[in-house]
Short mmCIF file of C-alpha atoms in Angstrom, two decimals:
data_model
loop_
_atom_site.label_atom_id
_atom_site.label_comp_id
_atom_site.label_asym_id
_atom_site.label_seq_id
_atom_site.Cartn_x
_atom_site.Cartn_y
_atom_site.Cartn_z
CA UNK A 137 26.74 98.05 121.53
CA UNK A 138 28.69 100.35 123.64
CA UNK A 139 32.55 98.53 124.17
CA UNK A 140 33.54 98.26 127.83
CA UNK A 141 36.55 97.25 129.49
CA UNK A 142 36.68 95.08 131.72
CA UNK A 143 38.71 95.98 135.33
CA UNK A 144 40.66 92.76 135.12
CA UNK A 145 41.41 93.99 131.08
CA UNK A 146 42.07 97.29 132.56
CA UNK A 147 44.73 96.00 135.07
CA UNK A 148 46.10 94.20 132.64
CA UNK A 149 47.15 97.09 130.05
CA UNK A 150 48.14 99.08 133.16
CA UNK A 151 50.69 96.12 134.07
CA UNK A 152 51.63 96.60 130.15
CA UNK A 153 52.09 100.11 130.09
CA UNK A 154 54.01 100.54 132.89
CA UNK A 155 56.44 97.59 132.08
CA UNK A 156 56.81 99.30 128.03
CA UNK A 157 57.67 102.57 130.12
CA UNK A 158 60.72 101.50 131.94
CA UNK A 159 62.22 101.21 128.38
CA UNK A 160 61.51 104.63 127.30
CA UNK A 161 64.57 106.64 126.41
CA UNK A 162 63.18 109.70 127.89
CA UNK A 163 62.99 108.20 131.91
CA UNK A 164 65.45 108.86 134.42
CA UNK A 165 66.85 106.84 136.24
CA UNK A 166 64.34 107.88 139.77
CA UNK A 167 61.17 107.23 137.30
CA UNK A 168 62.34 103.57 136.43
CA UNK A 169 63.27 103.21 139.73
CA UNK A 170 59.40 104.23 140.96
CA UNK A 171 58.18 102.25 138.16
CA UNK A 172 59.74 99.19 139.41
CA UNK A 173 59.10 99.05 142.88
CA UNK A 174 55.81 99.84 142.38
CA UNK A 175 55.87 96.93 140.43
CA UNK A 176 57.26 95.00 142.93
CA UNK A 177 55.26 95.97 145.67
CA UNK A 178 51.90 95.16 143.86
CA UNK A 179 53.28 91.46 143.22
CA UNK A 180 54.46 91.84 139.76
CA UNK A 181 57.89 89.88 140.16
CA UNK A 182 58.18 89.91 136.06
CA UNK A 183 58.12 93.41 135.37
CA UNK A 184 60.33 94.22 138.43
CA UNK A 185 62.87 91.44 137.35
CA UNK A 186 63.32 93.11 134.31
CA UNK A 187 63.03 96.63 135.87
CA UNK A 188 65.51 96.28 137.78
CA UNK A 189 67.84 94.11 135.21
CA UNK A 190 67.06 97.01 132.78
CA UNK A 191 68.79 99.93 135.50
CA UNK A 192 71.56 97.61 136.21
CA UNK A 193 72.70 97.26 132.29
CA UNK A 194 71.86 100.92 132.16
CA UNK A 195 73.92 101.98 135.76
CA UNK A 196 76.48 99.03 136.45
CA UNK A 197 74.87 99.57 139.71
CA UNK A 198 75.48 95.92 141.65
CA UNK A 199 72.27 97.45 144.09
CA UNK A 200 70.20 96.24 140.99
CA UNK A 201 71.31 93.37 140.17
CA UNK A 202 70.52 92.39 144.13
CA UNK A 203 66.71 93.62 143.56
CA UNK A 204 66.88 91.47 140.06
CA UNK A 205 67.42 88.43 142.52
CA UNK A 206 65.12 89.21 144.84
CA UNK A 207 62.12 89.76 142.29
CA UNK A 208 63.62 86.74 140.44
CA UNK A 209 63.38 84.70 143.73
CA UNK A 210 60.35 85.86 144.35
CA UNK A 211 58.36 84.57 140.64
CA UNK A 212 60.00 81.49 141.44
CA UNK A 213 62.42 81.93 138.81
CA UNK A 214 65.40 80.18 140.73
CA UNK A 215 68.02 79.82 138.42
CA UNK A 216 68.19 83.61 137.51
CA UNK A 217 68.23 84.67 141.23
CA UNK A 218 70.79 82.44 142.14
CA UNK A 219 73.34 83.63 139.14
CA UNK A 220 72.71 87.56 139.92
CA UNK A 221 72.99 86.45 143.92
CA UNK A 222 76.70 85.10 142.66
CA UNK A 223 77.43 87.69 140.27
CA UNK A 224 76.55 90.56 143.87
CA UNK A 225 78.66 87.96 145.85
CA UNK A 226 81.32 88.16 143.69
CA UNK A 227 81.02 91.87 143.34
CA UNK A 228 80.64 92.99 146.59
CA UNK A 229 82.87 90.27 148.51
CA UNK A 230 79.56 90.58 150.54
CA UNK A 231 79.04 87.17 152.45
CA UNK A 232 76.87 87.94 155.47
CA UNK A 233 73.59 89.87 153.06
CA UNK A 234 70.43 87.87 154.27
CA UNK A 235 68.57 88.22 151.28
CA UNK A 236 71.71 87.04 148.89
CA UNK A 237 72.00 83.84 151.26
CA UNK A 238 68.72 83.15 151.72
CA UNK A 239 68.62 83.09 147.41
CA UNK A 240 71.59 80.97 147.84
CA UNK A 241 69.92 78.36 150.35
CA UNK A 242 67.13 77.73 147.85
CA UNK A 243 69.65 76.99 145.01
CA UNK A 244 71.23 75.02 146.83
CA UNK A 245 68.32 72.79 148.28
CA UNK A 246 66.80 72.32 144.75
CA UNK A 247 70.09 70.98 143.76
CA UNK A 248 70.23 68.70 146.43
CA UNK A 249 73.42 70.50 147.56
CA UNK A 250 72.30 70.00 151.17
CA UNK A 251 75.30 70.75 152.77
CA UNK A 252 76.04 73.71 151.28
CA UNK A 253 72.68 74.89 152.11
CA UNK A 254 73.09 74.25 156.09
CA UNK A 255 75.85 75.63 156.64
CA UNK A 256 74.59 78.58 154.90
CA UNK A 257 71.79 78.77 157.11
CA UNK A 258 73.70 78.45 160.09
CA UNK A 259 75.63 82.00 158.92
CA UNK A 260 72.73 83.58 158.14
CA UNK A 261 71.02 82.48 161.22
CA UNK A 262 73.55 84.10 163.37
CA UNK A 263 72.44 87.50 162.06
CA UNK A 264 69.00 86.77 161.67
CA UNK A 265 67.28 84.81 164.41
CA UNK A 266 63.06 84.48 162.76
CA UNK A 267 61.25 81.51 163.09
CA UNK A 268 61.25 80.68 159.18
CA UNK A 269 64.95 79.86 159.54
CA UNK A 270 64.01 77.37 162.16
CA UNK A 271 61.73 75.70 160.32
CA UNK A 272 63.95 75.27 156.96
CA UNK A 273 67.13 74.51 158.74
CA UNK A 274 65.63 72.41 161.55
CA UNK A 275 63.80 70.71 158.33
CA UNK A 276 67.24 69.86 156.05
CA UNK A 277 68.71 68.48 159.23
CA UNK A 278 66.04 66.03 159.40
CA UNK A 279 66.23 65.12 155.88
CA UNK A 280 69.83 64.10 157.32
CA UNK A 281 68.54 62.11 160.51
CA UNK A 282 70.69 65.08 162.88
CA UNK A 283 66.94 64.04 164.88
CA UNK A 284 68.59 65.98 168.02
CA UNK A 285 69.37 69.64 165.99
CA UNK A 286 66.49 69.24 163.51
CA UNK A 287 64.05 68.96 167.08
CA UNK A 288 65.50 71.83 168.59
CA UNK A 289 64.84 74.15 165.68
CA UNK A 290 61.41 72.76 165.05
CA UNK A 291 60.23 72.29 168.86
CA UNK A 292 61.10 76.06 168.86
CA UNK A 293 59.21 76.80 165.66
CA UNK A 294 55.99 74.38 166.78
CA UNK A 295 55.86 76.26 169.91
CA UNK A 296 55.34 80.11 168.45
CA UNK A 297 53.31 78.58 165.49
CA UNK A 298 51.50 75.42 166.29
CA UNK A 299 52.04 74.61 162.67
CA UNK A 300 50.70 71.29 161.89
CA UNK A 301 53.79 70.72 159.26
CA UNK A 302 56.29 71.15 162.14
CA UNK A 303 54.03 69.01 164.35
CA UNK A 304 54.04 66.23 162.28
CA UNK A 305 58.08 66.68 162.13
CA UNK A 306 58.07 66.71 165.19
CA UNK A 307 56.46 63.38 165.54
CA UNK A 308 58.00 61.49 162.85
CA UNK A 309 61.39 62.50 165.13
CA UNK A 310 59.58 60.54 168.08
CA UNK A 311 59.16 57.69 165.75
CA UNK A 312 62.57 57.45 164.18
CA UNK A 313 63.44 57.62 167.39
CA UNK A 314 60.93 54.48 168.76
CA UNK A 315 59.57 57.57 171.18
CA UNK A 316 56.36 56.21 170.29
CA UNK A 317 54.51 57.53 173.97
CA UNK A 318 55.99 60.68 173.08
CA UNK A 319 54.52 61.14 170.13
CA UNK A 320 51.20 60.32 170.85
CA UNK A 321 50.77 62.85 173.77
CA UNK A 322 52.18 65.43 171.85
CA UNK A 323 49.39 64.67 168.82
CA UNK A 324 47.05 64.30 171.74
CA UNK A 325 47.96 67.47 172.95
CA UNK A 326 48.03 69.29 169.49
CA UNK A 327 44.50 67.78 168.65
CA UNK A 328 42.73 69.03 171.61
CA UNK A 329 44.08 72.21 172.09
CA UNK A 330 43.89 73.26 168.53
CA UNK A 331 42.04 70.85 166.68
CA UNK A 332 43.02 69.33 163.35
CA UNK A 333 42.42 69.86 159.50
CA UNK A 334 40.74 67.03 157.83
CA UNK A 335 43.77 65.57 156.51
CA UNK A 336 45.44 65.50 160.09
CA UNK A 337 42.92 64.15 161.96
CA UNK A 338 42.91 61.17 159.96
CA UNK A 339 46.38 61.08 159.96
CA UNK A 340 46.33 60.97 164.02
CA UNK A 341 43.21 58.63 163.87
CA UNK A 342 45.44 56.24 161.84
CA UNK A 343 48.32 56.74 163.63
CA UNK A 344 46.14 56.12 167.05
CA UNK A 345 44.75 52.80 165.32
CA UNK A 346 48.30 52.11 164.63
CA UNK A 347 49.82 52.58 167.93
CA UNK A 348 46.47 50.48 169.35
CA UNK A 349 46.18 53.75 171.29
CA UNK A 350 42.21 53.43 170.79
CA UNK A 351 41.19 54.69 174.33
CA UNK A 352 43.33 57.60 173.90
CA UNK A 353 41.96 58.10 170.41
CA UNK A 354 38.55 57.86 172.18
CA UNK A 355 39.97 60.53 174.95
CA UNK A 356 40.78 63.33 172.19
CA UNK A 357 38.15 62.68 169.37
CA UNK A 358 35.73 62.37 171.96
CA UNK A 359 36.47 65.65 173.31
CA UNK A 360 36.70 67.08 169.95
CA UNK A 361 33.45 66.19 169.16
CA UNK A 362 31.71 67.64 172.57
CA UNK A 363 33.47 71.06 171.87
CA UNK A 364 32.73 71.29 167.92
CA UNK A 365 29.98 68.73 166.80
CA UNK A 366 30.92 68.78 163.45
CA UNK A 367 30.24 66.21 160.65
CA UNK A 368 34.21 65.15 160.53
CA UNK A 369 34.64 65.27 164.26
CA UNK A 370 31.47 62.67 164.34
CA UNK A 371 32.77 60.28 161.56
CA UNK A 372 36.01 60.06 163.31
CA UNK A 373 34.78 59.42 167.22
CA UNK A 374 32.46 56.84 165.84
CA UNK A 375 35.18 55.30 163.97
CA UNK A 376 36.89 54.95 166.84
CA UNK A 377 33.50 54.09 168.96
CA UNK A 378 32.97 51.17 166.31
CA UNK A 379 36.72 50.08 166.84
CA UNK A 380 35.98 49.80 170.44
CA UNK A 381 33.12 48.09 169.87
CA UNK A 382 31.02 50.59 171.97
CA UNK A 383 28.15 50.34 169.19
CA UNK A 384 25.20 51.73 170.91
CA UNK A 385 27.59 55.04 171.85
CA UNK A 386 28.07 55.19 167.67
CA UNK A 387 24.60 54.98 166.95
CA UNK A 388 23.33 57.86 169.15
CA UNK A 389 25.90 60.33 167.48
CA UNK A 390 25.37 58.85 164.07
CA UNK A 391 21.44 59.80 164.90
CA UNK A 392 22.49 63.21 164.58
CA UNK A 393 24.36 63.45 161.32
CA UNK A 394 23.07 63.37 157.99
CA UNK A 395 25.43 60.81 157.37
CA UNK A 396 24.96 57.64 154.27
CA UNK A 397 22.27 55.30 156.05
CA UNK A 398 24.53 52.50 155.36
CA UNK A 399 26.77 53.61 158.59
CA UNK A 400 23.26 53.30 161.28
CA UNK A 401 22.59 49.97 159.16
CA UNK A 402 25.95 48.50 160.14
CA UNK A 403 25.82 49.80 163.72
CA UNK A 404 22.36 48.68 164.23
CA UNK A 405 22.94 45.23 162.94
CA UNK A 406 26.03 44.76 164.78
CA UNK A 407 24.33 45.62 167.78
CA UNK A 408 21.56 42.77 166.54
CA UNK A 409 19.04 45.39 166.20
CA UNK A 410 17.05 43.84 163.25
CA UNK A 411 14.04 45.35 163.31
CA UNK A 412 15.71 49.04 163.04
CA UNK A 413 18.24 47.66 160.51
CA UNK A 414 15.46 45.88 158.03
CA UNK A 415 13.85 49.54 158.48
CA UNK A 416 16.73 51.19 157.54
CA UNK A 417 17.89 48.56 154.73
CA UNK A 418 13.66 49.86 153.30
CA UNK A 419 14.66 53.22 153.58
CA UNK A 420 18.48 52.73 151.63
CA UNK A 421 16.45 50.87 148.99
CA UNK A 422 13.60 53.55 148.61
CA UNK A 423 16.24 56.08 148.19
CA UNK A 424 18.79 54.37 146.16
CA UNK A 425 16.70 51.11 144.31
CA UNK A 426 19.57 48.92 145.08
CA UNK A 427 17.75 45.70 145.37
CA UNK A 428 20.26 44.16 147.46
CA UNK A 429 18.91 46.44 150.37
CA UNK A 430 15.66 44.89 149.85
CA UNK A 431 16.73 41.62 150.39
CA UNK A 432 19.19 42.62 153.43
CA UNK A 433 15.67 44.24 154.55
CA UNK A 434 14.03 40.52 154.06
CA UNK A 435 16.86 38.43 156.20
CA UNK A 436 16.78 41.12 158.99
CA UNK A 437 13.00 41.22 159.12
CA UNK A 438 13.97 37.25 159.20
CA UNK A 439 16.37 37.93 162.10
CA UNK A 440 14.01 39.85 164.28
CA UNK A 441 11.11 37.22 163.87
CA UNK A 442 14.15 34.46 164.89
CA UNK A 443 14.82 36.58 167.83
CA UNK A 444 10.99 36.87 169.17
CA UNK A 445 10.02 33.22 168.21
CA UNK A 446 10.47 30.41 165.52
CA UNK A 447 9.44 32.48 162.34
CA UNK A 448 5.59 31.35 161.14
CA UNK A 449 5.38 29.67 157.80
CA UNK A 450 3.17 32.59 157.37
CA UNK A 451 5.81 35.14 158.14
CA UNK A 452 8.63 33.10 155.86
CA UNK A 453 6.23 32.85 152.64
CA UNK A 454 6.23 37.17 152.73
CA UNK A 455 10.03 37.02 153.52
CA UNK A 456 10.89 34.64 150.48
CA UNK A 457 8.69 36.80 148.27
CA UNK A 458 10.53 40.13 149.33
CA UNK A 459 13.66 38.16 148.53
CA UNK A 460 12.74 36.21 145.22
CA UNK A 461 11.43 40.02 143.69
CA UNK A 462 15.40 41.23 144.96
CA UNK A 463 17.05 38.70 143.21
CA UNK A 464 14.45 38.93 140.09
CA UNK A 465 15.05 43.11 140.18
CA UNK A 466 19.31 42.44 140.39
CA UNK A 467 19.40 40.18 137.81
CA UNK A 468 17.40 42.64 135.43
CA UNK A 469 20.00 45.22 136.36
CA UNK A 470 22.95 42.65 136.11
CA UNK A 471 21.70 41.85 132.31
CA UNK A 472 21.85 46.12 131.57
CA UNK A 473 25.00 47.01 133.38
CA UNK A 474 26.61 43.66 131.87
CA UNK A 475 28.13 42.97 135.59
CA UNK A 476 29.17 39.46 137.41
CA UNK A 477 27.64 38.22 140.29
CA UNK A 478 29.06 38.23 143.64
CA UNK A 479 29.80 36.37 147.20
CA UNK A 480 26.90 38.75 148.39
CA UNK A 481 24.32 37.18 145.64
CA UNK A 482 25.17 33.26 147.04
CA UNK A 483 24.68 34.63 150.32
CA UNK A 484 21.07 35.61 148.62
CA UNK A 485 20.29 33.05 147.04
CA UNK A 486 21.43 30.31 149.65
CA UNK A 487 19.05 32.29 152.00
CA UNK A 488 16.10 32.45 150.33
CA UNK A 489 17.04 28.46 148.68
CA UNK A 490 17.15 27.21 152.31
CA UNK A 491 14.20 28.96 153.50
CA UNK A 492 12.01 27.68 150.37
CA UNK A 493 13.39 23.81 151.54
CA UNK A 494 13.59 23.97 155.39
CA UNK A 495 9.86 25.56 155.33
CA UNK A 496 8.65 22.86 152.62
CA UNK A 497 7.54 25.74 150.69
CA UNK A 498 9.05 24.53 147.39
CA UNK A 499 11.81 21.96 147.79
CA UNK A 500 12.99 21.57 144.45
CA UNK A 501 12.97 25.51 143.71
CA UNK A 502 14.99 25.98 147.13
CA UNK A 503 17.57 23.43 145.67
CA UNK A 504 17.91 25.53 141.99
CA UNK A 505 18.73 28.70 144.36
CA UNK A 506 21.03 27.38 146.59
CA UNK A 507 22.95 25.44 143.52
CA UNK A 508 23.56 28.90 141.97
CA UNK A 509 25.07 29.95 145.38
CA UNK A 510 27.62 27.05 145.27
CA UNK A 511 28.41 27.93 141.30
CA UNK A 512 29.87 31.30 142.97
CA UNK A 513 30.66 29.52 146.22
CA UNK A 514 31.67 25.67 145.55
CA UNK A 515 33.07 25.29 148.77
CA UNK A 516 30.97 27.47 151.34
CA UNK A 517 29.96 24.37 154.03
CA UNK A 518 26.54 26.47 154.55
CA UNK A 519 25.61 26.03 150.76
CA UNK A 520 26.62 22.20 150.94
CA UNK A 521 24.62 22.35 153.74
CA UNK A 522 21.53 23.69 152.31
CA UNK A 523 21.72 21.43 149.55
CA UNK A 524 22.50 18.21 151.57
CA UNK A 525 19.27 19.11 153.28
CA UNK A 526 17.40 19.72 150.23
CA UNK A 527 18.00 16.25 148.95
CA UNK A 528 17.13 14.91 152.63
CA UNK A 529 13.77 17.21 152.38
CA UNK A 530 13.34 15.21 149.41
CA UNK A 531 14.04 11.77 150.12
CA UNK A 532 17.30 11.46 147.86
CA UNK A 533 19.57 10.04 150.57
CA UNK A 534 22.44 9.10 148.71
CA UNK A 535 22.56 12.71 147.27
CA UNK A 536 22.13 14.02 150.34
CA UNK A 537 24.80 11.82 152.20
CA UNK A 538 27.63 12.35 149.19
CA UNK A 539 27.28 16.08 149.13
CA UNK A 540 27.11 16.24 153.34
CA UNK A 541 30.40 13.76 153.33
CA UNK A 542 32.37 17.41 151.53
CA UNK A 543 31.79 19.22 154.53
CA UNK A 544 34.54 19.17 156.67
CA UNK A 545 33.86 16.70 160.02
CA UNK A 546 35.33 19.34 162.48
CA UNK A 547 33.60 22.12 160.63
CA UNK A 548 30.25 19.62 161.55
CA UNK A 549 31.46 19.27 165.19
CA UNK A 550 32.07 23.11 165.68
CA UNK A 551 28.45 24.04 164.14
CA UNK A 552 25.37 22.82 166.60
CA UNK A 553 22.69 23.09 163.19
CA UNK A 554 25.27 21.05 160.70
CA UNK A 555 25.79 18.53 163.85
CA UNK A 556 21.68 18.40 163.93
CA UNK A 557 21.54 18.25 159.90
CA UNK A 558 24.25 15.18 159.50
CA UNK A 559 22.89 13.20 162.36
CA UNK A 560 19.50 13.53 160.40
CA UNK A 561 21.14 12.88 157.37
CA UNK A 562 22.79 9.69 158.74
CA UNK A 563 19.65 8.08 159.42
CA UNK A 564 17.68 8.45 156.29
CA UNK A 565 17.67 5.58 154.05
#
């Protein structure tokens, strides 16, 4: 088989060759400078650092120590960079060299000497008015809670770059000074004009929510969605609309996107669109094979019928059959996974049990289902009512009264159906 050398391997061999050439005895100083400079500009800072250090040891020219310091800093070797920078300063007595000072600033920041870093940066800034210095110095002022100085520099940097990092620092300053409206205005303006990364969008939504600025959030995320109707913008706009209980608008947007069907299910349920909710639950069950959604389909079907008319016995029979199937599938799943039932299971058991009781389909079986619900949530007034109603239907008046007595009288007065059952059970003999 013919041997081949990959491009990456060739590159590695070339680097090794150049690195080894640096230490060859017969290379002139100019040749070593050429090779080392080439390594630096190719981003091979390790080779550049070694090359400049070698040149410094050979020539004792302090400029090579400076280049080695810059190479070390570019490599992330701040410890070596600082040592060489200090050496350069000591020998040259030059305290204005911007490159050396920047290295020293990095060293001060890494070692937590913020005051020294700030003092040096302030000196550098007299010679170098670059935006990056504004960002670094402004951030250091912010860390020391020198908000006015920090704001001035960070605001200049933000107005030129509109970076999200500087935006968040400015907003932090506004919050620390209790200028919440200024923070919200700046955030709104940025999102409308420049959009936002997923992280910033989510944090912005959280900020609007915490400050109860949902109308502002609706305006901002609505504008983002209209300008760029992508999934991320749609999700945030929907979240705001749901928080404002504008479910119909949220539903129309959600129907245009391939979201998890459960979002639409929740939106249909919130609007009491039970026919659509039942259909959506059925689709989810067919996709996920999760029996909880089969149970929800049955319950939403009942709620839809109940909104039209009192459900007929034949209609309720079909609903209870679907619920029993869902509970049986759920039971098998729990056995297989060794899981435990939860409050939603209790709700399903009670709904099925009460339906069997109230429509006289199978009162004893209904009582058994309700008892299972009460094992999970023994203090539920609705489950206690279902059990008491089951005993009442069987003519077991004493048991019905004993169970119903566990329900607080104020709750009975507040719930018309409980009041109706209380009156009937009280007359039971």
